[in-house]
XYZ file of C-alpha atoms in Angstrom:
318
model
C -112.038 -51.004 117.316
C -112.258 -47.312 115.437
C -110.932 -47.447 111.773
C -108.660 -44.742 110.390
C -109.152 -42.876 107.068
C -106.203 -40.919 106.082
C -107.356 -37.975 103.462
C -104.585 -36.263 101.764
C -105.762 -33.138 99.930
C -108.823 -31.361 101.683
C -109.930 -29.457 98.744
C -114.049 -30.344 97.609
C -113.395 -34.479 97.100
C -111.229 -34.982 99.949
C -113.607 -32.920 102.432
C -116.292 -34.870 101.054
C -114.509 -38.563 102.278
C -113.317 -36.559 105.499
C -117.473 -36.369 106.029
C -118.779 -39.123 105.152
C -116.156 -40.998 107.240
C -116.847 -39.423 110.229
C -120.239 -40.252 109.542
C -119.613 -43.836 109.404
C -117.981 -43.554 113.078
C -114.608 -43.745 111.564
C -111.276 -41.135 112.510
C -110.374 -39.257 109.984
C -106.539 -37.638 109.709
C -106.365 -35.070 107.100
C -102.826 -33.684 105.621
C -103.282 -30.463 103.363
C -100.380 -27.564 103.075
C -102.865 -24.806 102.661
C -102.868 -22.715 105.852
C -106.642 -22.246 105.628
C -107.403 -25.751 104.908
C -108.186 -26.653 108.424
C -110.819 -24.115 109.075
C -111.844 -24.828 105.225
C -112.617 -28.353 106.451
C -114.836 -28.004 109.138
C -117.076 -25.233 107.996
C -117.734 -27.913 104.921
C -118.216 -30.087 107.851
C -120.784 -28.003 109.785
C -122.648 -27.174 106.178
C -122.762 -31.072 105.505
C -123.860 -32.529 108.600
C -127.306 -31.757 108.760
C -127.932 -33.717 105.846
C -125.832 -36.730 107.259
C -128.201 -36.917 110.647
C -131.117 -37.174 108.201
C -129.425 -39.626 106.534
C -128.145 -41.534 109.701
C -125.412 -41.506 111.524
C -123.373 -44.467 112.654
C -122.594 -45.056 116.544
C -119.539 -42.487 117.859
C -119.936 -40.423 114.702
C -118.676 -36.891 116.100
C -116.705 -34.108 113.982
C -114.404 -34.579 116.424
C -112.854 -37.303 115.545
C -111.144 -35.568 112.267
C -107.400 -34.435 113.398
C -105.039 -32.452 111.119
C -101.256 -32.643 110.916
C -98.655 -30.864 109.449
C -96.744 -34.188 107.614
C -97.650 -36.489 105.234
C -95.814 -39.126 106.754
C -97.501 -38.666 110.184
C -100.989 -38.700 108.130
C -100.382 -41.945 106.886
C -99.478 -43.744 109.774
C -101.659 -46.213 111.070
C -104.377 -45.956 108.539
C -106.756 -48.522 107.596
C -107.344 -46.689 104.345
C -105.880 -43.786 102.893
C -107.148 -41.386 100.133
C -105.426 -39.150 98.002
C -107.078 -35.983 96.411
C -104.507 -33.494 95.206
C -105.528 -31.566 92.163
C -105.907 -33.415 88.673
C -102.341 -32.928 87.459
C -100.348 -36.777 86.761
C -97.016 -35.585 87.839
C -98.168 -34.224 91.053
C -100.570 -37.247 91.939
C -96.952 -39.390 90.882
C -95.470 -37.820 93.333
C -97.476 -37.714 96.306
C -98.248 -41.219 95.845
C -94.697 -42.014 95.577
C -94.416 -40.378 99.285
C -97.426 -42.437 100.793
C -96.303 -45.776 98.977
C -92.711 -45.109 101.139
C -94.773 -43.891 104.019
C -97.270 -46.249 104.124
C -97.667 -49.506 105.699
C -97.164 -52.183 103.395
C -100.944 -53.672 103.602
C -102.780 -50.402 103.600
C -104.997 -49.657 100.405
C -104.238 -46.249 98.624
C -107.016 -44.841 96.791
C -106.662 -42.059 94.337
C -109.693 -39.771 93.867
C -108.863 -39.263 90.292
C -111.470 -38.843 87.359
C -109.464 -39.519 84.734
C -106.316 -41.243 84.830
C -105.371 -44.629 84.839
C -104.068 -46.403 87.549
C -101.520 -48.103 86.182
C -99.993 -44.427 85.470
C -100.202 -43.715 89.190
C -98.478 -46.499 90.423
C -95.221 -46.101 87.903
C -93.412 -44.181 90.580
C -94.819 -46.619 93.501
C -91.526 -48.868 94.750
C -92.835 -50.664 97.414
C -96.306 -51.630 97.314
C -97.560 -50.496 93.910
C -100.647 -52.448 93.536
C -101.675 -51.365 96.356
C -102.344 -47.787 94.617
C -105.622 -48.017 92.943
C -108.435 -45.730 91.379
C -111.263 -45.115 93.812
C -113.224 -42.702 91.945
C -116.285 -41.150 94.006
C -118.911 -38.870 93.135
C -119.881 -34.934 94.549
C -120.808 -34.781 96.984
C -118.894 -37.514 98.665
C -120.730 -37.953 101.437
C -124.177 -38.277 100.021
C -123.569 -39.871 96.857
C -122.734 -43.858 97.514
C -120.420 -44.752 94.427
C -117.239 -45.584 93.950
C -115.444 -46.939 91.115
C -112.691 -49.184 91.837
C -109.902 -49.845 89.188
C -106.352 -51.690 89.571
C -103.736 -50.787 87.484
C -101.338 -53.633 85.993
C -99.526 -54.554 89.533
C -102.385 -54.909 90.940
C -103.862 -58.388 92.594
C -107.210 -59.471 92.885
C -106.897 -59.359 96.814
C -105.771 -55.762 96.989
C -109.328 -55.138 95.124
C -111.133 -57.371 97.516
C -109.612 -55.932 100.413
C -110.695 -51.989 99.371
C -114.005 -53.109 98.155
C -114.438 -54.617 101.906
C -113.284 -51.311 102.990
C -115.058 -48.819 100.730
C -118.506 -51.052 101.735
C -117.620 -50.176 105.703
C -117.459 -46.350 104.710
C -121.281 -47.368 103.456
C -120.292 -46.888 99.265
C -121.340 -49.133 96.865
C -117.995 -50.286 95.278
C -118.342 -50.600 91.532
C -115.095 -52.790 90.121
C -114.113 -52.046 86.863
C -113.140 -54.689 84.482
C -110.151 -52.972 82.601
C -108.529 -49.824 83.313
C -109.580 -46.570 80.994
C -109.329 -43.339 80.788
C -112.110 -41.523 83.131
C -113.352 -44.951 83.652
C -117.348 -45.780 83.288
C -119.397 -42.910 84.623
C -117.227 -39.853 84.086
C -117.082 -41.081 80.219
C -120.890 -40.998 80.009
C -121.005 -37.521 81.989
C -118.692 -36.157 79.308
C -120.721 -37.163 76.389
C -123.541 -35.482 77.967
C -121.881 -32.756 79.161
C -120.254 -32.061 75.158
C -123.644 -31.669 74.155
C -124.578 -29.545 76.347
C -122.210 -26.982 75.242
C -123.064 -27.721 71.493
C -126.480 -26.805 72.426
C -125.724 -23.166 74.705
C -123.156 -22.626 71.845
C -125.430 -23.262 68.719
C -128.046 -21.311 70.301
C -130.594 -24.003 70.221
C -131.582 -23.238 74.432
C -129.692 -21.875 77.369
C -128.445 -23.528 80.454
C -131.434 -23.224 82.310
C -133.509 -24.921 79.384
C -131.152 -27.778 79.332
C -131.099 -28.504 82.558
C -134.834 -28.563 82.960
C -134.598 -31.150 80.051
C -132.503 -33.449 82.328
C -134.449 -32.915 85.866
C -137.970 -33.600 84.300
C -137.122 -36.181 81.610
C -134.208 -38.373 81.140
C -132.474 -37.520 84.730
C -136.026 -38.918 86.449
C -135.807 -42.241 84.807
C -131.766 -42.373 84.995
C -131.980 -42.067 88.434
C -133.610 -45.286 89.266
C -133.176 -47.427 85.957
C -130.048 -46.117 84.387
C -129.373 -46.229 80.266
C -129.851 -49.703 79.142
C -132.825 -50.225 81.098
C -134.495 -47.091 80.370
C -134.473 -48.198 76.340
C -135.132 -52.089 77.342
C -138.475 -50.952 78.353
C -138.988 -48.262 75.171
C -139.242 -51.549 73.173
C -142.513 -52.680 74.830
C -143.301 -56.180 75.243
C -140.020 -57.098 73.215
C -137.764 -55.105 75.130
C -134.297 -54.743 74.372
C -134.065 -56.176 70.565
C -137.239 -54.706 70.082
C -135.880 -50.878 70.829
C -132.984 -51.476 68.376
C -134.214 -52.772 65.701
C -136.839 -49.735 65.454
C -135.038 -46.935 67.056
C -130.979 -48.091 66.208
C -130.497 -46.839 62.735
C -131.466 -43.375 64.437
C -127.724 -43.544 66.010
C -126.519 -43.219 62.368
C -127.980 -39.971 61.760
C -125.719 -36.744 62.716
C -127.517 -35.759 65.610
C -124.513 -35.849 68.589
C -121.451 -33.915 68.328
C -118.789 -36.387 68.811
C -115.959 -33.541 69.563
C -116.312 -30.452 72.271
C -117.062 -27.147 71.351
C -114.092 -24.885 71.741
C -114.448 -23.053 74.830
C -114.443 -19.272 73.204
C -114.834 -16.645 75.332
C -118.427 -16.281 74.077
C -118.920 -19.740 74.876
C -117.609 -19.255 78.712
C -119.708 -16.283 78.761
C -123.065 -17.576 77.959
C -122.270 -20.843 80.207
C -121.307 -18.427 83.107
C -124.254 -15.736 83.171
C -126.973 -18.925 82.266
C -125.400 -20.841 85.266
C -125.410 -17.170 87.632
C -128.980 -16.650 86.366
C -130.098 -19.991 87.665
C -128.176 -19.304 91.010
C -130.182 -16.542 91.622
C -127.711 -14.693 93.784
C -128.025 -17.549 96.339
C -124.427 -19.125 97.572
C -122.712 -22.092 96.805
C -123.036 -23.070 100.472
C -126.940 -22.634 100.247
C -127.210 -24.424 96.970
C -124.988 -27.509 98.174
C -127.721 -27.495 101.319
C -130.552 -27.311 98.926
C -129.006 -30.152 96.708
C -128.270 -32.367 99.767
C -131.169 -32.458 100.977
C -133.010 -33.347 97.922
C -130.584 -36.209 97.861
C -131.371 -37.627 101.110
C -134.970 -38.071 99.924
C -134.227 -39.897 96.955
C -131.601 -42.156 98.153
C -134.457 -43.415 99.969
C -136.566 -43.712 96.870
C -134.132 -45.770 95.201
C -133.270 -48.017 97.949
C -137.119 -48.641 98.023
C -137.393 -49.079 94.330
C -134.220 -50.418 93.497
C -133.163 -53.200 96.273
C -131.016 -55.103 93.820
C -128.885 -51.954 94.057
C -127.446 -54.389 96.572
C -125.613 -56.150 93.552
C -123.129 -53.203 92.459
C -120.621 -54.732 94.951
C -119.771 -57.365 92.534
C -117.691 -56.908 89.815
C -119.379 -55.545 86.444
């Protein structure tokens, strides 16, 4: 028997689950207000699927098996799973959660796409089924990239989280549960920190975007990708590992090196961010990039299932 994801919100996120679950041999029925967002949809579709053959298909996965309607309540009914990806504002995600929690059948898992806020927010407006609403935080693009981060809020039950990490593995993610609720949760924070000095860096003058990115594809960002942070400096130790690494490199963290607050964004700032990021671009569209990046992904997802079989683990909770 077919399962149902219900995606409501087509814009970048929710286009990404809409692909990745017809992929997976699931229907998909998408709500979204926006005239366009139907025709929107599909040409993501078309651009995506190439990379989704390479990456293999699951039996009956068609396009055709994504329907639109013009209700929320209609979206939501008879879903195994629902998502919600309306744009990063709390009152508005309050809200249309609100509707689906009424809509809703009682045992269906709500996910919110959400980067940053905290599920227990989410579900204060949720009167019949609020634990059901949880985080389920995934990664662009959506349909390539296999995480999730799970998070209840405080009326959630352990079997609500068991249940969507069951259903998040069927859509082929890798769910990662996270202990305690927090604001942009575990990967976004570390993103962030990154991504602050970053804009230090373009803003102090000390190298451009294109510099700084080339720092991250042919140095940290290789070993990241198949060893992560704490790994990566367990073996900087040597034979010692771990213990080793700070106790010669950990007083280092004292000195001022990181910028713990953002740059304001001035419009020099913006500027210098926008033509480094144009220059890299190279005239070539978003939709050629995104093909580009894709298919670089494919290949090493395959390198890091090879390398990294343990990978298997993240289903547990961390």
């Amino acid at each position: 028997m077919s399962q149902q994801l219900s995606v409501i919100g087509t814009g970048v996120i929710g286009n990404g689950w809409i692909a990745r679950a017809l992929a997976r041999g699931w229907d998909v029925v998408a709500f979204d207000p926006a005239p366009e967002a139907p025709a929107r949809t599909r040409a993501f579709i078309d651009n995506a699927w190439a990379s989704l053959e390479k990456l293999g298909l699951a039996e009956g996965a068609s396009p055709e098996r994504l329907t639109f309607v013009d209700r929320l309540e209609e979206a939501v009914a008879g879903a195994d799973l629902i998502q919600e990806n309306v744009p990063e504002r709390l009152e508005l995600k309050r809200e249309i959660l609100a509707a689906i929690d009424a809509a809703a059948a009682p045992s269906t898992i709500v996910g919110s796409s959400t980067s940053g806020f905290k599920p227990s927010d989410l579900q204060r407006d949720c009167i019949w089924v609020p634990g059901r609403v949880i985080v389920a935080h995934p990664f662009n693009p959506v349909y390539l990239l296999p995480l999730v981060e799970l998070v209840g809020g405080e009326a959630t039950e352990p079997h609500q989280i068991e249940r969507a990490q069951a259903l998040y593995q069927a859509l082929a993610m890798r769910p990662l549960v996270v202990r305690r609720e927090i604001e942009g949760h575990i990967a976004d924070r570390l993103m962030e920190a990154l991504w602050r000095e970053a804009l230090h860096l373009v803003n102090d003058g000390v190298a451009t975007t294109e510099e700084i990115d080339a720092a991250v594809v042919y140095g940290c960002g290789l070993r990241w990708s198949l060893m992560g942070t704490f790994l990566t400096f367990h073996l900087a130790g040597g034979e010692q590992g771990m213990r080793h690494m700070l106790e010669q490199f950990g007083p280092a963290l004292k000195l001022p090196w990181t910028k713990l607050e953002a740059p304001e964004l001035t419009d020099t700032l913006i500027d210098r961010v926008v033509e480094g990021c144009e220059h890299q671009a190279a005239g070539r569209p978003v939709a050629e990039l995104d093909r580009r990046r894709d298919d670089f992904l494919v290949e090493l997802l395959d390198l890091v299932q090879k390398y990294w079989p343990e990978a298997e683990g993240l289903e547990g909770r961390i």
